[in-house]
Amino acid sequence: MPNVIILGSQWGDEGKGKIVDLFSEPFDIVARYQGGHNAGHTVFIGDQKYVLKLIPSGILRPGKKAVIGNGLVIDPAALLAEIDTLEAAGIAVAENLSISNRAHVLLPAHRMMEKMSEGRPGRVSIGTTSRGIGPCYEDKIARRGIRIADLLDKKFFRAQYDALMEEKITIAKAFGIAEDFDLAGIRAQYEAFADRVRPMVCDTAWLLNQAIRDGRRVLFEGAQGTMLDIDHGTYPFVTSSSASAGGACTGTGVPPTRIDGIIGVSKAYITRVGGGPFPTEALDGAGDQIRQRGNEFGAVTGRPRRCGWFDVPLLRYTAAINGFDSIVVTKIDVLDPFEKVNVCVAYRIDGRELTEMPPTVRDIETIEPVYECMPGWNTSTFGISSYDELPTRAKDYLAFLESRMGVEIGCISTGPERNQTIVRAGSRFAELTR
Ligand code: GDP
Ligand code: IMO
Ligand code: MG
């Protein structure tokens, strides 16, 4: 009864939402393990579009249980708005969602603190989603954060909230970014949030481990992508959580010995939102064409995504960090009209070819990508659901990526909807999601 992690292998927005929704069917529980409402996971079911931010995509399947693990930072207002939107669309959320009592609580002051790091002259601007995610994780690591269990303890919460806000306002004043907060009003609002979330809160690590012992299957859903991981990504142009496979254990309390498979999701090209190095970024018409065809605009902030060519060294790096058993390649249809498709097969710095990902942004910025130019297939792959029906050149493209990455491509996505998907017969992917 394999338990599986599905996560992003690039800089996020790889199509994780679609893949998790589609393959959650044989699983009993879908668990998110990190991030917050900086994530935007889009799922189409027929004409209906859902954008999930904090709630795992598995919630869309009737009867599935969803878990928000301890590794997340939760803005209760964003969570409750998401619950209300889904329930208004006929999805049963309240009875199927469990929220970790150890997850951290995001406050309006965290957004204010983000202005200090993002807006001030002389500071490196990361181009964050401005949701206060980084400052909330800062408080967690600094051991002064407020957790969901604290929010539910009225007396303790009051004292902790007042002390934390006093500290935040002192710092904000010193930096000239203090906002006028109705401190008591916000506190009362959070007390009301506590009453609404209380019935969903529990020890989710216990719940998940017990479920696994009882023979039920868990699918772990990553947010962001490995190149945005706080340790393994393009630091400091990263998010503040552990988006890679290791995060699934620390962010849920399920031990590594209970995880049986790890699946990476990658686009047939690559995108990035916000600042930071991007070796294969296509700053010419090709990048614009990918953006238009792939509708590459952020699901959370609406910002245009930067677009570029498939990067094999980057995938080899993220495959190693995560131990991918299989890779899903999404959005192959976006490349349909191209006469030629570039693939970066190596990195060159100062005339030397590298096999590793350089550790610093300074080094990554000096990378010259070595491209191999593949002939395009120049015909529609949109909606194809059988591997045999793919045009030969599209198959050649996938075979080339597979051989250079050294990991199988077990699934190919040819459109946003559930039925626009190919599963390779006999693949490890098919085995893990059966
Ligand atoms: P996530 O954050 O990884 O879940 O990805 P996003 O939802 O932010 O972005 C992926 C976008 O691509 C969404 O709008 C999906 O509906 C869409 N999408 C997913 N797979 C495919 C595909 O194979 N082809 C096309 N054309 N669109 C896709
Ligand atoms: P999903 O789950 C793409 C990026 C932001 C910024 C950096 C830090 O939909 O793939 P943050 O607000 O997290 O402190 O911003 O990370 N970022 C994402 N990019 N997809 C996401 O999520 C992202 N979540 C954060 O654009 O560069
Ligand atoms: Mg997204």
JSON list of C-alpha atoms and ligand atoms in Angstrom, two decimals, residues 8 12-19 39-44 49-52 57 221-224 265 267 269 293-300 305 329-334 382 412-417 420, ligand 1:
[
{"chain": "A", "resi": 8, "resn": "GLY", "atom": "CA", "xyz": [7.59, 20.30, -7.69]},
{"chain": "A", "resi": 12, "resn": "GLY", "atom": "CA", "xyz": [6.85, 25.93, -8.59]},
{"chain": "A", "resi": 13, "resn": "ASP", "atom": "CA", "xyz": [3.68, 26.00, -10.70]},
{"chain": "A", "resi": 14, "resn": "GLU", "atom": "CA", "xyz": [4.63, 22.75, -12.44]},
{"chain": "A", "resi": 15, "resn": "GLY", "atom": "CA", "xyz": [1.00, 21.53, -12.42]},
{"chain": "A", "resi": 16, "resn": "LYS", "atom": "CA", "xyz": [1.13, 19.73, -9.05]},
{"chain": "A", "resi": 17, "resn": "GLY", "atom": "CA", "xyz": [-2.53, 20.55, -8.34]},
{"chain": "A", "resi": 18, "resn": "LYS", "atom": "CA", "xyz": [-3.76, 18.79, -11.46]},
{"chain": "A", "resi": 19, "resn": "ILE", "atom": "CA", "xyz": [-1.56, 15.74, -10.87]},
{"chain": "A", "resi": 39, "resn": "ALA", "atom": "CA", "xyz": [0.77, 28.39, -3.13]},
{"chain": "A", "resi": 40, "resn": "GLY", "atom": "CA", "xyz": [-1.81, 28.38, -5.91]},
{"chain": "A", "resi": 41, "resn": "HIS", "atom": "CA", "xyz": [-2.72, 24.91, -7.18]},
{"chain": "A", "resi": 42, "resn": "THR", "atom": "CA", "xyz": [-5.15, 24.96, -10.09]},
{"chain": "A", "resi": 43, "resn": "VAL", "atom": "CA", "xyz": [-7.48, 22.06, -10.75]},
{"chain": "A", "resi": 44, "resn": "PHE", "atom": "CA", "xyz": [-10.01, 21.84, -13.57]},
{"chain": "A", "resi": 49, "resn": "LYS", "atom": "CA", "xyz": [-11.86, 25.76, -11.99]},
{"chain": "A", "resi": 50, "resn": "TYR", "atom": "CA", "xyz": [-10.60, 25.53, -8.42]},
{"chain": "A", "resi": 51, "resn": "VAL", "atom": "CA", "xyz": [-7.49, 27.30, -7.09]},
{"chain": "A", "resi": 52, "resn": "LEU", "atom": "CA", "xyz": [-6.33, 25.70, -3.85]},
{"chain": "A", "resi": 57, "resn": "SER", "atom": "CA", "xyz": [-6.10, 19.21, -3.75]},
{"chain": "A", "resi": 221, "resn": "GLU", "atom": "CA", "xyz": [1.34, 17.13, -1.72]},
{"chain": "A", "resi": 222, "resn": "GLY", "atom": "CA", "xyz": [4.24, 19.56, -2.00]},
{"chain": "A", "resi": 223, "resn": "ALA", "atom": "CA", "xyz": [3.87, 23.27, -2.57]},
{"chain": "A", "resi": 224, "resn": "GLN", "atom": "CA", "xyz": [6.37, 25.53, -4.39]},
{"chain": "A", "resi": 265, "resn": "VAL", "atom": "CA", "xyz": [6.40, 17.20, -11.41]},
{"chain": "A", "resi": 267, "resn": "LYS", "atom": "CA", "xyz": [6.89, 21.28, -17.06]},
{"chain": "A", "resi": 269, "resn": "TYR", "atom": "CA", "xyz": [9.87, 23.78, -20.25]},
{"chain": "A", "resi": 293, "resn": "ARG", "atom": "CA", "xyz": [0.33, 29.61, -24.91]},
{"chain": "A", "resi": 294, "resn": "GLY", "atom": "CA", "xyz": [0.87, 28.28, -21.40]},
{"chain": "A", "resi": 295, "resn": "ASN", "atom": "CA", "xyz": [-1.09, 31.14, -19.83]},
{"chain": "A", "resi": 296, "resn": "GLU", "atom": "CA", "xyz": [1.90, 31.60, -17.55]},
{"chain": "A", "resi": 297, "resn": "PHE", "atom": "CA", "xyz": [0.56, 34.15, -15.10]},
{"chain": "A", "resi": 298, "resn": "GLY", "atom": "CA", "xyz": [0.71, 33.51, -11.33]},
{"chain": "A", "resi": 299, "resn": "ALA", "atom": "CA", "xyz": [-2.34, 31.79, -9.82]},
{"chain": "A", "resi": 300, "resn": "VAL", "atom": "CA", "xyz": [-1.86, 33.82, -6.60]},
{"chain": "A", "resi": 305, "resn": "ARG", "atom": "CA", "xyz": [5.85, 34.08, -15.05]},
{"chain": "A", "resi": 329, "resn": "VAL", "atom": "CA", "xyz": [6.08, 16.09, -17.57]},
{"chain": "A", "resi": 330, "resn": "THR", "atom": "CA", "xyz": [3.22, 18.58, -17.86]},
{"chain": "A", "resi": 331, "resn": "LYS", "atom": "CA", "xyz": [2.18, 21.12, -20.51]},
{"chain": "A", "resi": 332, "resn": "ILE", "atom": "CA", "xyz": [3.85, 19.41, -23.44]},
{"chain": "A", "resi": 333, "resn": "ASP", "atom": "CA", "xyz": [1.02, 20.84, -25.58]},
{"chain": "A", "resi": 334, "resn": "VAL", "atom": "CA", "xyz": [2.37, 24.35, -24.96]},
{"chain": "A", "resi": 382, "resn": "PHE", "atom": "CA", "xyz": [-3.50, 18.84, -26.79]},
{"chain": "A", "resi": 412, "resn": "ILE", "atom": "CA", "xyz": [2.70, 13.13, -19.46]},
{"chain": "A", "resi": 413, "resn": "SER", "atom": "CA", "xyz": [0.09, 15.87, -19.20]},
{"chain": "A", "resi": 414, "resn": "THR", "atom": "CA", "xyz": [-1.38, 17.27, -22.42]},
{"chain": "A", "resi": 415, "resn": "GLY", "atom": "CA", "xyz": [-3.95, 19.72, -21.06]},
{"chain": "A", "resi": 416, "resn": "PRO", "atom": "CA", "xyz": [-5.37, 21.08, -17.79]},
{"chain": "A", "resi": 417, "resn": "GLU", "atom": "CA", "xyz": [-8.16, 18.53, -17.42]},
{"chain": "A", "resi": 420, "resn": "GLN", "atom": "CA", "xyz": [-5.80, 14.99, -20.78]},
{"chain": "B", "resi": 1, "resn": "GDP", "atom": "P1", "xyz": [0.87, 24.16, -9.33]},
{"chain": "B", "resi": 1, "resn": "GDP", "atom": "O1", "xyz": [1.10, 25.33, -8.45]},
{"chain": "B", "resi": 1, "resn": "GDP", "atom": "O2", "xyz": [2.07, 23.29, -9.49]},
{"chain": "B", "resi": 1, "resn": "GDP", "atom": "O3", "xyz": [-0.35, 23.36, -8.94]},
{"chain": "B", "resi": 1, "resn": "GDP", "atom": "O4", "xyz": [0.56, 24.74, -10.79]},
{"chain": "B", "resi": 1, "resn": "GDP", "atom": "P2", "xyz": [-0.39, 26.01, -11.13]},
{"chain": "B", "resi": 1, "resn": "GDP", "atom": "O5", "xyz": [-1.80, 25.60, -10.94]},
{"chain": "B", "resi": 1, "resn": "GDP", "atom": "O6", "xyz": [0.08, 27.22, -10.44]},
{"chain": "B", "resi": 1, "resn": "GDP", "atom": "O7", "xyz": [-0.03, 26.21, -12.67]},
{"chain": "B", "resi": 1, "resn": "GDP", "atom": "C1", "xyz": [-0.21, 25.22, -13.63]},
{"chain": "B", "resi": 1, "resn": "GDP", "atom": "C2", "xyz": [-1.22, 25.73, -14.67]},
{"chain": "B", "resi": 1, "resn": "GDP", "atom": "O8", "xyz": [-1.13, 24.91, -15.84]},
{"chain": "B", "resi": 1, "resn": "GDP", "atom": "C3", "xyz": [-2.67, 25.64, -14.23]},
{"chain": "B", "resi": 1, "resn": "GDP", "atom": "O9", "xyz": [-3.38, 26.71, -14.77]},
{"chain": "B", "resi": 1, "resn": "GDP", "atom": "C4", "xyz": [-3.16, 24.31, -14.82]},
{"chain": "B", "resi": 1, "resn": "GDP", "atom": "O10", "xyz": [-4.54, 24.31, -15.09]},
{"chain": "B", "resi": 1, "resn": "GDP", "atom": "C5", "xyz": [-2.39, 24.28, -16.11]},
{"chain": "B", "resi": 1, "resn": "GDP", "atom": "N1", "xyz": [-2.03, 22.93, -16.60]},
{"chain": "B", "resi": 1, "resn": "GDP", "atom": "C6", "xyz": [-1.65, 21.84, -15.88]},
{"chain": "B", "resi": 1, "resn": "GDP", "atom": "N2", "xyz": [-1.29, 20.83, -16.71]},
{"chain": "B", "resi": 1, "resn": "GDP", "atom": "C7", "xyz": [-1.42, 21.31, -17.97]},
{"chain": "B", "resi": 1, "resn": "GDP", "atom": "C8", "xyz": [-1.15, 20.77, -19.26]},
{"chain": "B", "resi": 1, "resn": "GDP", "atom": "O11", "xyz": [-0.69, 19.64, -19.41]},
{"chain": "B", "resi": 1, "resn": "GDP", "atom": "N3", "xyz": [-1.37, 21.58, -20.33]},
{"chain": "B", "resi": 1, "resn": "GDP", "atom": "C9", "xyz": [-1.85, 22.84, -20.22]},
{"chain": "B", "resi": 1, "resn": "GDP", "atom": "N4", "xyz": [-2.04, 23.55, -21.32]},
{"chain": "B", "resi": 1, "resn": "GDP", "atom": "N5", "xyz": [-2.12, 23.39, -19.01]},
{"chain": "B", "resi": 1, "resn": "GDP", "atom": "C10", "xyz": [-1.89, 22.64, -17.91]}
]
